mmCIF file of N, CA and C in Angstrom:
data_model
loop_
_atom_site.group_PDB
_atom_site.id
_atom_site.type_symbol
_atom_site.label_atom_id
_atom_site.label_comp_id
_atom_site.label_asym_id
_atom_site.label_seq_id
_atom_site.Cartn_x
_atom_site.Cartn_y
_atom_site.Cartn_z
ATOM 1 N N MET W 1 -8.528 40.042 3.756
ATOM 2 C CA MET W 1 -7.671 38.909 3.574
ATOM 3 C C MET W 1 -8.305 37.698 4.248
ATOM 4 N N THR W 2 -8.310 36.566 3.569
ATOM 5 C CA THR W 2 -8.924 35.362 4.130
ATOM 6 C C THR W 2 -7.858 34.358 4.490
ATOM 7 N N ASN W 3 -8.206 33.465 5.385
ATOM 8 C CA ASN W 3 -7.285 32.427 5.819
ATOM 9 C C ASN W 3 -7.686 31.057 5.305
ATOM 10 N N SER W 4 -8.557 31.003 4.312
ATOM 11 C CA SER W 4 -9.016 29.717 3.817
ATOM 12 C C SER W 4 -7.903 29.036 3.019
ATOM 13 N N PRO W 5 -7.879 27.692 2.989
ATOM 14 C CA PRO W 5 -6.835 26.978 2.247
ATOM 15 C C PRO W 5 -6.874 27.262 0.753
ATOM 16 N N ALA W 6 -8.063 27.484 0.197
ATOM 17 C CA ALA W 6 -8.150 27.754 -1.235
ATOM 18 C C ALA W 6 -7.512 29.094 -1.580
ATOM 19 N N ALA W 7 -7.608 30.064 -0.667
ATOM 20 C CA ALA W 7 -7.022 31.372 -0.918
ATOM 21 C C ALA W 7 -5.507 31.328 -0.799
ATOM 22 N N ALA W 8 -4.979 30.380 -0.035
ATOM 23 C CA ALA W 8 -3.540 30.274 0.154
ATOM 24 C C ALA W 8 -2.866 29.536 -0.996
ATOM 25 N N GLY W 9 -3.621 29.073 -1.972
ATOM 26 C CA GLY W 9 -3.040 28.373 -3.102
ATOM 27 C C GLY W 9 -3.207 26.866 -3.035
ATOM 28 N N ASN W 10 -3.727 26.340 -1.928
ATOM 29 C CA ASN W 10 -3.955 24.909 -1.814
ATOM 30 C C ASN W 10 -5.257 24.543 -2.520
ATOM 31 N N PRO W 11 -5.266 23.441 -3.253
ATOM 32 C CA PRO W 11 -6.524 23.046 -3.897
ATOM 33 C C PRO W 11 -7.524 22.547 -2.848
ATOM 34 N N PRO W 12 -8.799 22.722 -3.097
ATOM 35 C CA PRO W 12 -9.793 22.222 -2.133
ATOM 36 C C PRO W 12 -9.738 20.701 -2.073
ATOM 37 N N THR W 13 -9.960 20.163 -0.877
ATOM 38 C CA THR W 13 -9.875 18.713 -0.706
ATOM 39 C C THR W 13 -11.129 17.996 -1.173
ATOM 40 N N VAL W 14 -12.258 18.649 -1.108
ATOM 41 C CA VAL W 14 -13.518 18.033 -1.514
ATOM 42 C C VAL W 14 -14.277 19.008 -2.381
ATOM 43 N N ARG W 15 -14.895 18.484 -3.417
ATOM 44 C CA ARG W 15 -15.744 19.328 -4.251
ATOM 45 C C ARG W 15 -17.077 18.612 -4.449
ATOM 46 N N PHE W 16 -18.127 19.239 -3.983
ATOM 47 C CA PHE W 16 -19.455 18.655 -4.095
ATOM 48 C C PHE W 16 -20.128 19.161 -5.359
ATOM 49 N N GLY W 17 -20.944 18.326 -5.970
ATOM 50 C CA GLY W 17 -21.707 18.732 -7.133
ATOM 51 C C GLY W 17 -22.832 19.669 -6.734
ATOM 52 N N ARG W 18 -23.401 20.318 -7.719
ATOM 53 C CA ARG W 18 -24.505 21.225 -7.441
ATOM 54 C C ARG W 18 -25.720 20.440 -6.993
ATOM 55 N N ARG W 19 -26.460 21.028 -6.087
ATOM 56 C CA ARG W 19 -27.685 20.401 -5.612
ATOM 57 C C ARG W 19 -28.744 20.503 -6.699
ATOM 58 N N GLY W 20 -29.451 19.415 -6.925
ATOM 59 C CA GLY W 20 -30.491 19.414 -7.939
ATOM 60 C C GLY W 20 -31.607 20.370 -7.595
ATOM 61 N N SER W 21 -32.030 21.158 -8.556
ATOM 62 C CA SER W 21 -33.074 22.138 -8.279
ATOM 63 C C SER W 21 -34.356 21.833 -9.054
ATOM 64 N N ARG W 22 -34.406 20.695 -9.699
ATOM 65 C CA ARG W 22 -35.622 20.338 -10.417
ATOM 66 C C ARG W 22 -36.691 19.933 -9.422
ATOM 67 N N GLY W 23 -37.898 20.249 -9.742
ATOM 68 C CA GLY W 23 -38.970 19.940 -8.827
ATOM 69 C C GLY W 23 -40.234 19.552 -9.557
ATOM 70 N N LEU W 24 -41.214 19.150 -8.786
ATOM 71 C CA LEU W 24 -42.487 18.717 -9.336
ATOM 72 C C LEU W 24 -43.332 19.904 -9.784
ATOM 73 N N LEU W 25 -43.414 20.922 -8.945
ATOM 74 C CA LEU W 25 -44.243 22.084 -9.236
ATOM 75 C C LEU W 25 -43.564 23.321 -8.652
ATOM 76 N N LEU W 26 -43.257 24.292 -9.499
ATOM 77 C CA LEU W 26 -42.600 25.539 -9.094
ATOM 78 C C LEU W 26 -41.281 25.303 -8.372
ATOM 79 N N GLY W 27 -40.587 24.242 -8.705
ATOM 80 C CA GLY W 27 -39.316 23.925 -8.070
ATOM 81 C C GLY W 27 -39.442 23.200 -6.747
ATOM 82 N N PHE W 28 -40.657 22.936 -6.277
ATOM 83 C CA PHE W 28 -40.868 22.208 -5.032
ATOM 84 C C PHE W 28 -40.834 20.712 -5.302
ATOM 85 N N SER W 29 -40.286 19.955 -4.365
ATOM 86 C CA SER W 29 -40.250 18.503 -4.501
ATOM 87 C C SER W 29 -41.648 17.927 -4.294
ATOM 88 N N GLY W 30 -41.790 16.658 -4.598
ATOM 89 C CA GLY W 30 -43.085 16.000 -4.434
ATOM 90 C C GLY W 30 -43.567 15.995 -2.995
ATOM 91 N N ALA W 31 -42.633 15.825 -2.056
ATOM 92 C CA ALA W 31 -43.017 15.815 -0.642
ATOM 93 C C ALA W 31 -43.512 17.189 -0.195
ATOM 94 N N ARG W 32 -42.846 18.249 -0.673
ATOM 95 C CA ARG W 32 -43.287 19.598 -0.307
ATOM 96 C C ARG W 32 -44.640 19.917 -0.917
ATOM 97 N N VAL W 33 -44.853 19.513 -2.157
ATOM 98 C CA VAL W 33 -46.147 19.739 -2.809
ATOM 99 C C VAL W 33 -47.238 18.973 -2.063
ATOM 100 N N ALA W 34 -46.938 17.745 -1.623
ATOM 101 C CA ALA W 34 -47.926 16.964 -0.875
ATOM 102 C C ALA W 34 -48.267 17.623 0.460
ATOM 103 N N ALA W 35 -47.272 18.175 1.150
ATOM 104 C CA ALA W 35 -47.535 18.842 2.425
ATOM 105 C C ALA W 35 -48.351 20.116 2.224
ATOM 106 N N ILE W 36 -48.025 20.888 1.206
ATOM 107 C CA ILE W 36 -48.781 22.117 0.923
ATOM 108 C C ILE W 36 -50.209 21.772 0.509
ATOM 109 N N THR W 37 -50.357 20.734 -0.314
ATOM 110 C CA THR W 37 -51.687 20.299 -0.736
ATOM 111 C C THR W 37 -52.504 19.817 0.458
ATOM 112 N N GLY W 38 -51.869 19.082 1.362
ATOM 113 C CA GLY W 38 -52.572 18.636 2.565
ATOM 114 C C GLY W 38 -53.055 19.796 3.410
ATOM 115 N N ALA W 39 -52.229 20.828 3.525
ATOM 116 C CA ALA W 39 -52.640 22.008 4.284
ATOM 117 C C ALA W 39 -53.815 22.703 3.615
ATOM 118 N N ILE W 40 -53.790 22.790 2.296
ATOM 119 C CA ILE W 40 -54.902 23.420 1.569
ATOM 120 C C ILE W 40 -56.173 22.591 1.691
ATOM 121 N N VAL W 41 -56.022 21.261 1.622
ATOM 122 C CA VAL W 41 -57.182 20.366 1.714
ATOM 123 C C VAL W 41 -57.839 20.464 3.088
ATOM 124 N N VAL W 42 -57.095 20.772 4.112
ATOM 125 C CA VAL W 42 -57.681 20.937 5.446
ATOM 126 C C VAL W 42 -58.230 22.354 5.628
ATOM 127 N N PHE W 43 -57.498 23.353 5.150
ATOM 128 C CA PHE W 43 -57.860 24.747 5.397
ATOM 129 C C PHE W 43 -59.133 25.178 4.662
ATOM 130 N N ILE W 44 -59.218 24.919 3.375
ATOM 131 C CA ILE W 44 -60.335 25.416 2.564
ATOM 132 C C ILE W 44 -61.687 24.853 3.022
ATOM 133 N N PRO W 45 -61.844 23.529 3.169
ATOM 134 C CA PRO W 45 -63.156 23.046 3.641
ATOM 135 C C PRO W 45 -63.517 23.539 5.043
ATOM 136 N N SER W 46 -62.517 23.647 5.920
ATOM 137 C CA SER W 46 -62.848 24.141 7.259
ATOM 138 C C SER W 46 -63.281 25.606 7.217
ATOM 139 N N LEU W 47 -62.728 26.371 6.297
ATOM 140 C CA LEU W 47 -63.136 27.767 6.155
ATOM 141 C C LEU W 47 -64.565 27.874 5.639
ATOM 142 N N PHE W 48 -64.905 27.061 4.620
ATOM 143 C CA PHE W 48 -66.241 27.143 4.044
ATOM 144 C C PHE W 48 -67.307 26.493 4.924
ATOM 145 N N LEU W 49 -66.971 25.403 5.598
ATOM 146 C CA LEU W 49 -67.975 24.680 6.386
ATOM 147 C C LEU W 49 -68.178 25.239 7.784
ATOM 148 N N GLY W 50 -67.107 25.748 8.399
ATOM 149 C CA GLY W 50 -67.267 26.182 9.783
ATOM 150 C C GLY W 50 -66.839 27.601 10.068
ATOM 151 N N GLY W 51 -66.339 28.300 9.084
ATOM 152 C CA GLY W 51 -65.918 29.681 9.299
ATOM 153 C C GLY W 51 -64.617 29.754 10.080
ATOM 154 N N LEU W 52 -64.427 30.885 10.711
ATOM 155 C CA LEU W 52 -63.177 31.115 11.439
ATOM 156 C C LEU W 52 -63.030 30.209 12.659
ATOM 157 N N ALA W 53 -64.130 29.775 13.228
ATOM 158 C CA ALA W 53 -64.047 28.862 14.374
ATOM 159 C C ALA W 53 -63.426 27.531 13.958
ATOM 160 N N ALA W 54 -63.851 26.997 12.823
ATOM 161 C CA ALA W 54 -63.289 25.734 12.340
ATOM 162 C C ALA W 54 -61.846 25.903 11.887
ATOM 163 N N VAL W 55 -61.526 27.060 11.317
ATOM 164 C CA VAL W 55 -60.144 27.317 10.902
ATOM 165 C C VAL W 55 -59.233 27.339 12.116
ATOM 166 N N SER W 56 -59.695 27.939 13.198
ATOM 167 C CA SER W 56 -58.866 27.982 14.403
ATOM 168 C C SER W 56 -58.738 26.605 15.049
ATOM 169 N N VAL W 57 -59.762 25.761 14.922
ATOM 170 C CA VAL W 57 -59.683 24.405 15.475
ATOM 171 C C VAL W 57 -58.693 23.562 14.682
ATOM 172 N N THR W 58 -58.711 23.699 13.373
ATOM 173 C CA THR W 58 -57.821 22.892 12.528
ATOM 174 C C THR W 58 -56.473 23.560 12.286
ATOM 175 N N ALA W 59 -56.235 24.704 12.884
ATOM 176 C CA ALA W 59 -55.004 25.461 12.620
ATOM 177 C C ALA W 59 -53.747 24.683 12.992
ATOM 178 N N THR W 60 -53.792 23.899 14.050
ATOM 179 C CA THR W 60 -52.585 23.169 14.436
ATOM 180 C C THR W 60 -52.162 22.188 13.349
ATOM 181 N N PHE W 61 -53.125 21.593 12.675
ATOM 182 C CA PHE W 61 -52.797 20.618 11.635
ATOM 183 C C PHE W 61 -52.268 21.288 10.372
ATOM 184 N N TRP W 62 -52.997 22.268 9.840
ATOM 185 C CA TRP W 62 -52.550 22.843 8.572
ATOM 186 C C TRP W 62 -51.346 23.752 8.729
ATOM 187 N N VAL W 63 -51.204 24.399 9.889
ATOM 188 C CA VAL W 63 -50.001 25.212 10.122
ATOM 189 C C VAL W 63 -48.773 24.314 10.251
ATOM 190 N N SER W 64 -48.917 23.170 10.916
ATOM 191 C CA SER W 64 -47.775 22.250 11.035
ATOM 192 C C SER W 64 -47.379 21.690 9.670
ATOM 193 N N LEU W 65 -48.344 21.431 8.799
ATOM 194 C CA LEU W 65 -48.003 20.977 7.448
ATOM 195 C C LEU W 65 -47.254 22.055 6.669
ATOM 196 N N LEU W 66 -47.667 23.291 6.804
ATOM 197 C CA LEU W 66 -46.953 24.374 6.130
ATOM 198 C C LEU W 66 -45.562 24.585 6.719
ATOM 199 N N LEU W 67 -45.439 24.428 8.028
ATOM 200 C CA LEU W 67 -44.127 24.593 8.651
ATOM 201 C C LEU W 67 -43.134 23.535 8.185
ATOM 202 N N ILE W 68 -43.568 22.270 8.124
ATOM 203 C CA ILE W 68 -42.627 21.243 7.681
ATOM 204 C C ILE W 68 -42.308 21.372 6.201
ATOM 205 N N ALA W 69 -43.156 22.072 5.452
ATOM 206 C CA ALA W 69 -42.873 22.278 4.029
ATOM 207 C C ALA W 69 -41.908 23.432 3.802
ATOM 208 N N PHE W 70 -41.875 24.425 4.688
ATOM 209 C CA PHE W 70 -41.080 25.620 4.417
ATOM 210 C C PHE W 70 -39.941 25.889 5.394
ATOM 211 N N VAL W 71 -40.001 25.399 6.618
ATOM 212 C CA VAL W 71 -38.958 25.698 7.597
ATOM 213 C C VAL W 71 -37.776 24.756 7.367
ATOM 214 N N PRO W 72 -36.575 25.306 7.219
ATOM 215 C CA PRO W 72 -35.414 24.439 6.976
ATOM 216 C C PRO W 72 -34.929 23.750 8.244
ATOM 217 N N TRP W 73 -34.483 22.527 8.060
ATOM 218 C CA TRP W 73 -33.865 21.749 9.129
ATOM 219 C C TRP W 73 -32.663 21.059 8.499
ATOM 220 N N ALA W 74 -31.490 21.316 8.998
ATOM 221 C CA ALA W 74 -30.237 20.794 8.448
ATOM 222 C C ALA W 74 -30.039 21.264 7.011
ATOM 223 N N GLY W 75 -30.461 22.475 6.716
ATOM 224 C CA GLY W 75 -30.217 23.060 5.408
ATOM 225 C C GLY W 75 -31.243 22.739 4.346
ATOM 226 N N GLN W 76 -32.198 21.892 4.632
ATOM 227 C CA GLN W 76 -33.250 21.539 3.690
ATOM 228 C C GLN W 76 -34.590 21.664 4.391
ATOM 229 N N PRO W 77 -35.675 21.729 3.617
ATOM 230 C CA PRO W 77 -36.989 21.746 4.279
ATOM 231 C C PRO W 77 -37.180 20.491 5.134
ATOM 232 N N ALA W 78 -37.873 20.635 6.232
ATOM 233 C CA ALA W 78 -38.022 19.536 7.186
ATOM 234 C C ALA W 78 -38.671 18.311 6.559
ATOM 235 N N ILE W 79 -39.573 18.499 5.617
ATOM 236 C CA ILE W 79 -40.238 17.360 4.987
ATOM 237 C C ILE W 79 -39.267 16.529 4.156
ATOM 238 N N GLU W 80 -38.204 17.141 3.654
ATOM 239 C CA GLU W 80 -37.227 16.408 2.858
ATOM 240 C C GLU W 80 -36.196 15.696 3.711
ATOM 241 N N THR W 81 -35.982 16.135 4.948
ATOM 242 C CA THR W 81 -35.077 15.431 5.843
ATOM 243 C C THR W 81 -35.811 14.434 6.735
ATOM 244 N N ALA W 82 -37.133 14.425 6.682
ATOM 245 C CA ALA W 82 -37.923 13.516 7.520
ATOM 246 C C ALA W 82 -37.647 12.034 7.229
ATOM 247 N N PRO W 83 -37.502 11.582 5.975
ATOM 248 C CA PRO W 83 -37.205 10.161 5.763
ATOM 249 C C PRO W 83 -35.877 9.732 6.376
ATOM 250 N N THR W 84 -34.869 10.577 6.305
ATOM 251 C CA THR W 84 -33.584 10.244 6.912
ATOM 252 C C THR W 84 -33.702 10.187 8.426
ATOM 253 N N ALA W 85 -34.416 11.139 9.017
ATOM 254 C CA ALA W 85 -34.611 11.147 10.463
ATOM 255 C C ALA W 85 -35.433 9.940 10.918
ATOM 256 N N ALA W 86 -36.430 9.554 10.142
ATOM 257 C CA ALA W 86 -37.242 8.385 10.498
ATOM 258 C C ALA W 86 -36.418 7.106 10.409
ATOM 259 N N HIS W 87 -35.565 7.010 9.404
ATOM 260 C CA HIS W 87 -34.705 5.831 9.282
ATOM 261 C C HIS W 87 -33.730 5.756 10.456
ATOM 262 N N TYR W 88 -33.172 6.888 10.847
ATOM 263 C CA TYR W 88 -32.265 6.914 11.985
ATOM 264 C C TYR W 88 -33.003 6.524 13.273
ATOM 265 N N ALA W 89 -34.215 7.037 13.461
ATOM 266 C CA ALA W 89 -34.989 6.701 14.662
ATOM 267 C C ALA W 89 -35.340 5.213 14.692
ATOM 268 N N ALA W 90 -35.647 4.644 13.533
ATOM 269 C CA ALA W 90 -35.950 3.213 13.477
ATOM 270 C C ALA W 90 -34.715 2.382 13.812
ATOM 271 N N ARG W 91 -33.559 2.808 13.336
ATOM 272 C CA ARG W 91 -32.315 2.089 13.662
ATOM 273 C C ARG W 91 -31.995 2.215 15.143
ATOM 274 N N GLN W 92 -32.245 3.382 15.730
ATOM 275 C CA GLN W 92 -32.027 3.563 17.161
ATOM 276 C C GLN W 92 -32.938 2.642 17.960
ATOM 277 N N ALA W 93 -34.213 2.569 17.552
ATOM 278 C CA ALA W 93 -35.179 1.733 18.270
ATOM 279 C C ALA W 93 -34.834 0.252 18.164
ATOM 280 N N ALA W 94 -34.272 -0.152 17.025
ATOM 281 C CA ALA W 94 -33.919 -1.554 16.834
ATOM 282 C C ALA W 94 -32.544 -1.893 17.403
ATOM 283 N N GLY W 95 -31.834 -0.900 17.900
ATOM 284 C CA GLY W 95 -30.501 -1.143 18.452
ATOM 285 C C GLY W 95 -29.448 -1.352 17.375
ATOM 286 N N GLN W 96 -29.648 -0.819 16.204
ATOM 287 C CA GLN W 96 -28.728 -1.006 15.080
ATOM 288 C C GLN W 96 -27.878 0.228 14.817
ATOM 289 N N SER W 97 -27.643 1.040 15.834
ATOM 290 C CA SER W 97 -26.921 2.286 15.606
ATOM 291 C C SER W 97 -25.454 2.228 16.034
ATOM 292 N N ARG W 98 -24.983 1.073 16.502
ATOM 293 C CA ARG W 98 -23.584 0.943 16.910
ATOM 294 C C ARG W 98 -22.912 -0.155 16.102
ATOM 295 N N PHE W 99 -21.624 0.038 15.858
ATOM 296 C CA PHE W 99 -20.835 -1.020 15.244
ATOM 297 C C PHE W 99 -20.411 -1.975 16.340
ATOM 298 N N LEU W 100 -20.595 -3.285 16.109
ATOM 299 C CA LEU W 100 -20.154 -4.263 17.088
ATOM 300 C C LEU W 100 -18.663 -4.544 16.956
ATOM 301 N N VAL W 101 -18.147 -4.374 15.756
ATOM 302 C CA VAL W 101 -16.715 -4.541 15.510
ATOM 303 C C VAL W 101 -16.202 -3.206 15.003
ATOM 304 N N ARG W 102 -15.174 -2.708 15.615
ATOM 305 C CA ARG W 102 -14.600 -1.437 15.211
ATOM 306 C C ARG W 102 -13.809 -1.594 13.915
ATOM 307 N N PRO W 103 -13.923 -0.640 12.982
ATOM 308 C CA PRO W 103 -13.188 -0.743 11.719
ATOM 309 C C PRO W 103 -11.673 -0.739 11.892
ATOM 310 N N ASP W 104 -11.174 -0.073 12.938
ATOM 311 C CA ASP W 104 -9.719 -0.033 13.116
ATOM 312 C C ASP W 104 -9.161 -1.274 13.791
ATOM 313 N N ARG W 105 -10.041 -2.126 14.356
ATOM 314 C CA ARG W 105 -9.596 -3.361 14.997
ATOM 315 C C ARG W 105 -10.335 -4.548 14.383
ATOM 316 N N PRO W 106 -9.753 -5.180 13.370
ATOM 317 C CA PRO W 106 -10.468 -6.308 12.743
ATOM 318 C C PRO W 106 -10.539 -7.525 13.641
#
């Protein structure tokens, strides 16, 4: 037995549309494809030119690109939430993150 409002006969208050699943390549967004491509562009030449020593030197860069492409942050891959986080950080740095006039007090 559930205690949710929808199960009790109350209609849901909010209904969100389905999340878009179209992508550039294999369902991945353009940002994810760019991050994966960047990791491949670093990994393959370092493997051929320097062997395992070069792969281990460049591992921090290509592993971080793969992590931001696949590890979820706030329910989406980190690369897809990065523009929102960067915009928020820029607003914080500029001091634009507070309302000077409260909406409830005109």
